Amino acid sequence: MAKVSCVDISEFQQGINFSKMKSDGIKAVIIRAGYGRESSQKDSMFESHYKNAKSENMMIGVYWYSYADSVGDAEKEAKACLECINNKSLDMPIYYDLEDNSQTKLGKAKLTEIAERFCETIKKSNYRAGVYANLNWFNNYLDYDKLKKKYSIWLAQYNSVNELNCDIWQNSSTGRVSGYGKNIDTNIIFNESVFNSKKEDDKDKGKITKPDIFYRVRCDGVWLPEVKNLEDYAGLKGKAITDIAIKVSEGKVWYQVHTKSGWLPKVSGYDIDDLENGYAGNGSKIDAIRVYYTTPQSIAESLNKYLVAKYKVSAISKEYFDWQHDDQTSNGQDGYAGLFGNNIDRVLLVLE
């Protein structure tokens, strides 16, 4: 039998040591983003699970639990899911979890339409989509053949073999892996093509795309994992940031930070071992940052615009301040993100 290499998790699994889990051969996790048709039903552990799995360079997928009783509800569930994911990068499809007993009365044709509407709504945002169900549902409540032609199939069947062809087989709900001391859902990946980049058009290598910005911060003397664009924020809520490093995939960027002693020198490097130009900061708590991006001419001509660094920060345990663009001071811009005297704990950065 193929080896278990994937687990699926939600807020019901806490205290996971992802490093130990990865060392045990688990290379992928499928994380519940939430359930139902409201973004307020976001899984309380989604952000934490995503960030911790990402820090171990594990492959990440998402699932959304359905209660939909109409195609309209399915579309609302998809939009709620997308809002909760917030444009994060995924290595695997977004799976629609269909298993609730309240839905079985709807019948195969209606439930298949519901699955299709969710998946098509997901695909409009350039994510790949899939359907999760158990053997009974795929046999009696969903048009398995129709769905399989268009979407990834994730089958739940707690048996010695899988009786339907699928990309992922959830083979147990009582699995045991290192890094988690209780029962956990385990999965076998049959189709390695589920591990693709988030955007379907990323495979178009000849197309000039918007450059990426990468950044990481130091809190409590520890450098946190690197963040790309708006896939996550850099920082720890409640912990003051003392240093930040920023780089771009194309073009040039300079940045500087403000502490109680004033603005520190601008830097343009990205090397946490380079005290002069590798990062901005001197170990003191930061209350504001400034970032400026220079767009290469070829990128500007391809995109028909010049890009700016768009960024915002939050004071410790507070809401984010307004977005800032480069060092602009027109149209209500401050020319920097933050408020002097209020130390920051989170940073968001993107090129737009």
CSV table of N, CA, C and O in Angstrom, one decimal, residues 1 13 29 33 57 70 73 75-76 85 87 94 128 133 141 159 174 200 216 225 265 278 282 287 315 335 348:
chain,number,residue,atom,x,y,z
A,1,MET,N,0.8,-1.2,0.0
A,1,MET,CA,0.0,0.0,0.0
A,1,MET,C,0.9,1.2,0.0
A,1,MET,O,1.9,1.3,0.6
A,13,GLN,N,-8.0,19.9,16.1
A,13,GLN,CA,-6.6,19.4,16.3
A,13,GLN,C,-5.7,20.6,16.6
A,13,GLN,O,-5.4,21.5,15.8
A,29,VAL,N,-0.6,19.0,4.3
A,29,VAL,CA,-1.7,19.1,5.2
A,29,VAL,C,-2.9,19.8,4.4
A,29,VAL,O,-2.6,20.7,3.6
A,33,ALA,N,-10.7,25.7,6.3
A,33,ALA,CA,-10.8,27.1,6.3
A,33,ALA,C,-12.0,27.6,7.1
A,33,ALA,O,-12.1,28.7,7.6
A,57,ASN,N,7.6,24.4,5.4
A,57,ASN,CA,7.6,24.1,3.9
A,57,ASN,C,6.8,22.9,3.5
A,57,ASN,O,7.2,22.1,2.6
A,70,SER,N,-28.9,24.8,-1.7
A,70,SER,CA,-29.2,25.4,-3.0
A,70,SER,C,-27.9,25.8,-3.7
A,70,SER,O,-26.8,25.9,-3.0
A,73,ASP,N,-26.7,29.0,-2.2
A,73,ASP,CA,-25.9,28.8,-1.0
A,73,ASP,C,-24.5,28.3,-1.2
A,73,ASP,O,-23.5,28.7,-0.6
A,75,GLU,N,-22.7,29.0,-3.8
A,75,GLU,CA,-21.8,30.2,-4.2
A,75,GLU,C,-21.5,31.0,-3.0
A,75,GLU,O,-20.3,31.5,-3.0
A,76,LYS,N,-22.4,31.2,-2.1
A,76,LYS,CA,-22.1,32.0,-0.9
A,76,LYS,C,-21.0,31.3,-0.1
A,76,LYS,O,-20.1,32.0,0.5
A,85,ILE,N,-9.6,32.6,3.1
A,85,ILE,CA,-8.3,32.3,2.6
A,85,ILE,C,-7.5,33.5,2.3
A,85,ILE,O,-6.3,33.6,2.4
A,87,ASN,N,-6.5,35.2,-0.4
A,87,ASN,CA,-5.5,35.1,-1.5
A,87,ASN,C,-4.2,34.4,-1.1
A,87,ASN,O,-3.1,34.6,-1.7
A,94,ILE,N,-8.7,23.6,-3.5
A,94,ILE,CA,-9.7,23.9,-2.4
A,94,ILE,C,-10.8,22.8,-2.5
A,94,ILE,O,-11.4,22.7,-3.6
A,128,ARG,N,-7.5,26.0,-7.9
A,128,ARG,CA,-8.1,24.7,-8.4
A,128,ARG,C,-9.1,24.2,-7.4
A,128,ARG,O,-9.0,24.5,-6.2
A,133,ALA,N,-15.8,13.6,-0.4
A,133,ALA,CA,-17.0,12.9,0.1
A,133,ALA,C,-16.6,11.5,0.4
A,133,ALA,O,-15.6,11.0,0.0
A,141,TYR,N,-25.2,10.0,-3.8
A,141,TYR,CA,-25.7,11.4,-3.7
A,141,TYR,C,-25.0,12.4,-4.6
A,141,TYR,O,-25.3,13.5,-4.6
A,159,ASN,N,-11.0,1.8,4.9
A,159,ASN,CA,-11.0,0.4,4.4
A,159,ASN,C,-9.5,0.0,4.1
A,159,ASN,O,-8.7,0.9,4.1
A,174,THR,N,-8.5,7.6,12.5
A,174,THR,CA,-7.9,7.2,13.8
A,174,THR,C,-6.4,7.0,13.6
A,174,THR,O,-5.8,6.2,14.3
A,200,GLU,N,-3.5,28.9,-11.8
A,200,GLU,CA,-3.4,28.0,-12.9
A,200,GLU,C,-2.5,28.5,-14.1
A,200,GLU,O,-1.9,27.8,-14.8
A,216,ARG,N,10.5,39.5,6.1
A,216,ARG,CA,10.5,38.8,7.4
A,216,ARG,C,10.9,39.8,8.5
A,216,ARG,O,11.5,40.8,8.3
A,225,PRO,N,9.6,33.3,10.0
A,225,PRO,CA,9.6,32.8,8.6
A,225,PRO,C,9.3,33.9,7.6
A,225,PRO,O,8.6,34.9,7.9
A,265,PRO,N,18.9,54.7,9.1
A,265,PRO,CA,19.3,54.8,7.7
A,265,PRO,C,18.5,53.8,6.8
A,265,PRO,O,18.1,52.7,7.2
A,278,GLY,N,21.7,44.7,5.4
A,278,GLY,CA,21.0,43.5,5.2
A,278,GLY,C,19.5,43.5,5.7
A,278,GLY,O,18.7,42.8,5.3
A,282,ASN,N,17.9,48.1,14.7
A,282,ASN,CA,19.0,48.0,15.5
A,282,ASN,C,18.7,47.3,16.9
A,282,ASN,O,19.4,47.4,17.8
A,287,ASP,N,8.3,51.7,15.6
A,287,ASP,CA,6.9,52.2,15.6
A,287,ASP,C,6.5,52.7,14.2
A,287,ASP,O,5.3,53.0,14.1
A,315,ALA,N,-0.3,48.7,15.3
A,315,ALA,CA,0.2,48.9,16.6
A,315,ALA,C,0.0,47.6,17.4
A,315,ALA,O,-1.0,46.9,17.1
A,335,GLY,N,3.3,59.0,4.0
A,335,GLY,CA,4.7,58.8,3.6
A,335,GLY,C,5.4,57.7,4.4
A,335,GLY,O,6.5,57.3,4.1
A,348,LEU,N,2.2,44.1,6.6
A,348,LEU,CA,1.7,43.5,5.4
A,348,LEU,C,2.3,44.3,4.2
A,348,LEU,O,2.3,45.6,4.3
